[in-house]
Amino acid sequence: MTKRRTVTFLTLLIIILGISACGSRTEDPDGGTGDGADIQAAQMEQAAQMEQAAQMGQIGQAEQAAQAQQADTTSSDPAPAAESEAAGKALIVYFSWSGNTENVAAEIRTRTGADIFEIVPREAYTEDYDTLLNIAQEEQKNGIRPAISEKVEDMDSYDLIYVGFPNWWADMPMILYSFFDEYDLSGKTIAPFCTSGGSVLSDTVRTIETLEPDAVVLEGLHIGSSEADDPESAVAEWLSNLGTAE
């Protein structure tokens, strides 16, 4: 472009801008600003609002970005370990005369990791089976409560109590009644198990429910004498059904 054409172009541009400026500002009879100034002021206000909105949008975007970054950081942190479903400990309480119930109790302990407490009579029972049957029947007939030699430490800390015993004359041995008389198991869960030569649980589960009306009594386990030496599969199935195995 030549120098002359350049000058001409600039001159025309100045004239156009001057006309636009004059058209945008007029004076009314009162000496105030007319519509052109109002439009210009409105345009300036609109521009300011747009700028403010843009700034707010940038702030909002920055806040969203910060929140997203914080969420990513939080999600990358390891989750806190879930609390165990059983808030307290489990305890296995058992009485065993021949050793059969003791075998079952030991298997439950192996599979649950529960603490264990053996009910030992203060006065030992006879080792003669026939004599024992007579003593057991006499205790039942007269409601005798044989004394237990030791106590459970901190029973309140246990939520689940496995209670094991042999079935004598279609009932628990009376020393189990001594145990339930001594301890209030309200609010706890009781899982009974028993061993016997022929009879099963009989009415022992219902009896425990009567003795501990404010406890939850679960399905009981019966193991015959022939299985007592090898109770693994029966105990495993029972614990699996109860949902209490480790």
Short mmCIF file of C-alpha atoms in Angstrom, two decimals:
data_model
loop_
_atom_site.label_atom_id
_atom_site.label_comp_id
_atom_site.label_asym_id
_atom_site.label_seq_id
_atom_site.Cartn_x
_atom_site.Cartn_y
_atom_site.Cartn_z
CA MET A 1 0.00 0.00 0.00
CA THR A 2 1.39 3.45 -1.01
CA LYS A 3 1.93 6.29 1.44
CA ARG A 4 -0.92 8.31 -0.05
CA ARG A 5 -3.38 5.47 0.24
CA THR A 6 -2.31 4.88 3.81
CA VAL A 7 -2.97 8.50 4.76
CA THR A 8 -6.34 8.41 3.04
CA PHE A 9 -7.31 5.22 4.90
CA LEU A 10 -6.34 6.67 8.26
CA THR A 11 -8.25 9.87 7.55
CA LEU A 12 -11.43 7.97 6.72
CA LEU A 13 -11.03 5.87 9.85
CA ILE A 14 -10.73 8.98 12.05
CA ILE A 15 -13.85 10.50 10.47
CA ILE A 16 -15.86 7.31 11.07
CA LEU A 17 -14.78 7.10 14.70
CA GLY A 18 -15.65 10.77 15.19
CA ILE A 19 -19.13 10.31 13.79
CA SER A 20 -19.69 7.26 16.02
CA ALA A 21 -18.62 9.23 19.07
CA CYS A 22 -20.92 12.11 18.26
CA GLY A 23 -23.84 9.81 17.63
CA SER A 24 -23.33 8.12 20.99
CA ARG A 25 -23.54 11.34 23.01
CA THR A 26 -26.29 14.02 22.78
CA GLU A 27 -27.49 16.65 25.23
CA ASP A 28 -31.09 17.19 26.21
CA PRO A 29 -32.61 20.71 26.85
CA ASP A 30 -31.90 20.40 30.56
CA GLY A 31 -28.20 19.93 29.90
CA GLY A 32 -28.27 16.29 30.96
CA THR A 33 -27.06 13.34 29.03
CA GLY A 34 -29.37 11.82 26.49
CA ASP A 35 -30.02 8.33 25.19
CA GLY A 36 -26.54 7.91 23.72
CA ALA A 37 -24.88 8.34 27.10
CA ASP A 38 -27.42 6.04 28.75
CA ILE A 39 -26.62 3.38 26.19
CA GLN A 40 -22.92 3.88 26.70
CA ALA A 41 -23.34 3.72 30.49
CA ALA A 42 -25.46 0.61 30.16
CA GLN A 43 -22.86 -0.94 27.92
CA MET A 44 -20.11 -0.09 30.42
CA GLU A 45 -22.21 -1.51 33.28
CA GLN A 46 -22.93 -4.65 31.26
CA ALA A 47 -19.24 -5.00 30.47
CA ALA A 48 -18.42 -4.62 34.18
CA GLN A 49 -21.04 -7.24 35.09
CA MET A 50 -19.68 -9.59 32.46
CA GLU A 51 -16.16 -9.08 33.78
CA GLN A 52 -17.37 -9.69 37.36
CA ALA A 53 -19.25 -12.80 36.24
CA ALA A 54 -16.16 -14.04 34.47
CA GLN A 55 -14.10 -13.43 37.61
CA MET A 56 -16.69 -15.25 39.72
CA GLY A 57 -16.71 -18.07 37.22
CA GLN A 58 -12.96 -18.33 37.50
CA ILE A 59 -13.25 -18.39 41.29
CA GLY A 60 -15.96 -21.05 41.06
CA GLN A 61 -13.82 -23.09 38.70
CA ALA A 62 -10.88 -22.73 41.07
CA GLU A 63 -13.03 -23.88 44.01
CA GLN A 64 -14.33 -26.83 42.00
CA ALA A 65 -10.80 -27.76 41.01
CA ALA A 66 -9.69 -27.59 44.67
CA GLN A 67 -12.64 -29.71 45.76
CA ALA A 68 -11.92 -32.24 43.04
CA GLN A 69 -8.28 -32.39 44.09
CA GLN A 70 -9.30 -32.87 47.73
CA ALA A 71 -11.72 -35.64 46.71
CA ASP A 72 -8.98 -37.37 44.74
CA THR A 73 -6.64 -37.14 47.72
CA THR A 74 -9.32 -38.48 50.06
CA SER A 75 -10.20 -41.35 47.76
CA SER A 76 -6.55 -42.30 47.47
CA ASP A 77 -6.18 -42.53 51.24
CA PRO A 78 -6.61 -46.03 52.68
CA ALA A 79 -10.12 -46.60 54.03
CA PRO A 80 -10.39 -47.07 57.80
CA ALA A 81 -10.64 -50.68 58.87
CA ALA A 82 -14.21 -51.84 59.31
CA GLU A 83 -15.23 -52.68 62.82
CA SER A 84 -15.78 -56.27 63.60
CA GLU A 85 -19.38 -57.36 63.57
CA ALA A 86 -18.93 -58.81 67.04
CA ALA A 87 -18.05 -55.86 69.27
CA GLY A 88 -17.14 -58.13 72.22
CA LYS A 89 -15.34 -61.42 72.66
CA ALA A 90 -16.66 -64.96 72.49
CA LEU A 91 -16.40 -67.47 75.33
CA ILE A 92 -16.76 -71.24 75.34
CA VAL A 93 -18.17 -72.57 78.60
CA TYR A 94 -18.39 -76.34 78.95
CA PHE A 95 -18.80 -79.17 81.42
CA SER A 96 -17.39 -82.55 80.45
CA TRP A 97 -17.36 -85.80 82.42
CA SER A 98 -16.05 -88.34 79.89
CA GLY A 99 -14.05 -85.94 77.67
CA ASN A 100 -16.48 -85.98 74.72
CA THR A 101 -17.82 -82.47 75.33
CA GLU A 102 -14.28 -81.26 75.96
CA ASN A 103 -13.25 -82.47 72.47
CA VAL A 104 -16.08 -80.52 70.87
CA ALA A 105 -15.24 -77.41 72.91
CA ALA A 106 -11.61 -77.63 71.78
CA GLU A 107 -12.69 -77.84 68.13
CA ILE A 108 -14.93 -74.78 68.52
CA ARG A 109 -12.01 -72.91 70.04
CA THR A 110 -9.75 -73.89 67.14
CA ARG A 111 -12.25 -72.58 64.61
CA THR A 112 -13.34 -69.41 66.43
CA GLY A 113 -10.41 -68.33 68.58
CA ALA A 114 -12.82 -67.88 71.49
CA ASP A 115 -11.73 -67.92 75.13
CA ILE A 116 -12.57 -71.09 77.02
CA PHE A 117 -13.79 -71.86 80.54
CA GLU A 118 -14.30 -75.35 81.95
CA ILE A 119 -17.03 -75.83 84.51
CA VAL A 120 -15.40 -77.90 87.22
CA PRO A 121 -17.52 -79.02 90.19
CA ARG A 122 -16.15 -78.10 93.58
CA GLU A 123 -16.82 -81.69 94.59
CA ALA A 124 -15.71 -84.04 91.82
CA TYR A 125 -18.16 -86.56 90.38
CA THR A 126 -17.47 -90.25 90.61
CA GLU A 127 -15.61 -91.93 87.77
CA ASP A 128 -17.99 -94.90 87.79
CA TYR A 129 -20.59 -94.51 85.06
CA ASP A 130 -23.45 -96.37 86.71
CA THR A 131 -22.95 -94.51 89.98
CA LEU A 132 -22.80 -91.25 88.06
CA LEU A 133 -26.20 -91.96 86.46
CA ASN A 134 -27.74 -92.42 89.88
CA ILE A 135 -26.18 -89.20 91.18
CA ALA A 136 -27.36 -87.25 88.13
CA GLN A 137 -30.89 -88.54 88.51
CA GLU A 138 -30.91 -87.70 92.20
CA GLU A 139 -29.70 -84.15 91.50
CA GLN A 140 -32.45 -83.62 88.95
CA LYS A 141 -35.16 -85.02 91.20
CA ASN A 142 -34.18 -82.73 94.08
CA GLY A 143 -33.15 -79.66 92.08
CA ILE A 144 -29.64 -79.76 93.51
CA ARG A 145 -27.24 -77.08 92.25
CA PRO A 146 -23.65 -78.39 92.56
CA ALA A 147 -21.12 -75.66 93.31
CA ILE A 148 -18.62 -74.59 90.64
CA SER A 149 -15.00 -74.34 91.75
CA GLU A 150 -14.03 -71.20 89.77
CA LYS A 151 -15.62 -68.13 88.24
CA VAL A 152 -15.57 -66.57 84.78
CA GLU A 153 -13.43 -63.44 84.77
CA ASP A 154 -15.14 -60.35 83.32
CA MET A 155 -18.25 -62.03 81.92
CA ASP A 156 -19.53 -58.59 80.85
CA SER A 157 -16.86 -58.40 78.13
CA TYR A 158 -18.33 -61.35 76.22
CA ASP A 159 -21.11 -61.04 73.68
CA LEU A 160 -21.30 -64.66 72.47
CA ILE A 161 -21.29 -67.63 74.84
CA TYR A 162 -20.96 -71.20 73.58
CA VAL A 163 -22.34 -73.50 76.26
CA GLY A 164 -21.50 -77.21 76.11
CA PHE A 165 -22.60 -80.18 78.22
CA PRO A 166 -23.41 -83.90 78.07
CA ASN A 167 -27.06 -84.88 77.94
CA TRP A 168 -27.96 -86.60 81.21
CA TRP A 169 -31.42 -88.02 81.55
CA ALA A 170 -32.74 -85.88 78.66
CA ASP A 171 -31.53 -82.68 80.33
CA MET A 172 -28.45 -80.64 81.12
CA PRO A 173 -26.43 -81.73 84.15
CA MET A 174 -27.58 -79.74 87.17
CA ILE A 175 -24.21 -78.01 87.40
CA LEU A 176 -25.23 -76.14 84.21
CA TYR A 177 -28.22 -74.81 86.17
CA SER A 178 -25.69 -73.59 88.73
CA PHE A 179 -23.89 -71.73 85.95
CA PHE A 180 -27.04 -70.05 84.61
CA ASP A 181 -28.10 -69.16 88.15
CA GLU A 182 -24.77 -67.45 88.79
CA TYR A 183 -24.47 -65.41 85.59
CA ASP A 184 -26.95 -63.02 84.05
CA LEU A 185 -26.51 -63.38 80.29
CA SER A 186 -29.08 -60.74 79.33
CA GLY A 187 -28.28 -59.12 76.01
CA LYS A 188 -25.82 -61.85 75.07
CA THR A 189 -26.06 -64.61 72.48
CA ILE A 190 -25.92 -68.24 73.60
CA ALA A 191 -24.96 -71.10 71.28
CA PRO A 192 -25.57 -74.45 73.04
CA PHE A 193 -23.90 -77.73 72.12
CA CYS A 194 -24.13 -81.16 73.70
CA THR A 195 -22.89 -84.72 73.42
CA SER A 196 -24.69 -87.94 74.27
CA GLY A 197 -24.77 -91.66 73.55
CA GLY A 198 -28.21 -91.70 72.00
CA SER A 199 -30.47 -88.80 72.91
CA VAL A 200 -30.13 -85.44 71.21
CA LEU A 201 -30.61 -81.89 72.54
CA SER A 202 -33.96 -82.87 74.08
CA ASP A 203 -35.56 -79.75 75.58
CA THR A 204 -32.28 -78.14 76.65
CA VAL A 205 -32.49 -75.21 74.20
CA ARG A 206 -35.93 -74.28 75.50
CA THR A 207 -34.70 -74.68 79.07
CA ILE A 208 -31.83 -72.26 78.42
CA GLU A 209 -34.29 -69.78 76.90
CA THR A 210 -36.32 -70.02 80.12
CA LEU A 211 -33.28 -69.58 82.35
CA GLU A 212 -31.95 -66.64 80.29
CA PRO A 213 -35.09 -64.96 78.89
CA ASP A 214 -33.25 -61.79 77.86
CA ALA A 215 -30.57 -63.59 75.86
CA VAL A 216 -30.69 -64.75 72.25
CA VAL A 217 -30.37 -68.54 72.04
CA LEU A 218 -29.12 -69.87 68.71
CA GLU A 219 -29.61 -73.24 67.06
CA GLY A 220 -27.92 -75.93 69.13
CA LEU A 221 -25.45 -78.62 68.07
CA HIS A 222 -25.70 -82.28 69.09
CA ILE A 223 -22.84 -84.69 68.54
CA GLY A 224 -23.14 -88.38 69.33
CA SER A 225 -20.48 -90.21 71.29
CA SER A 226 -19.26 -91.96 68.14
CA GLU A 227 -18.52 -88.57 66.50
CA ALA A 228 -17.07 -86.85 69.54
CA ASP A 229 -13.52 -88.08 68.87
CA ASP A 230 -13.64 -86.50 65.40
CA PRO A 231 -16.06 -83.53 65.56
CA GLU A 232 -14.37 -81.32 62.93
CA SER A 233 -16.93 -81.59 60.13
CA ALA A 234 -19.97 -81.32 62.41
CA VAL A 235 -18.56 -78.30 64.24
CA ALA A 236 -17.49 -76.63 61.00
CA GLU A 237 -20.96 -76.99 59.50
CA TRP A 238 -22.65 -75.73 62.65
CA LEU A 239 -20.41 -72.68 62.97
CA SER A 240 -20.86 -71.95 59.27
CA ASN A 241 -24.66 -72.00 59.70
CA LEU A 242 -24.36 -69.69 62.71
CA GLY A 243 -21.92 -67.42 60.90
CA THR A 244 -19.50 -67.34 63.84
CA ALA A 245 -16.44 -69.12 62.44
CA GLU A 246 -13.25 -67.11 61.89
#
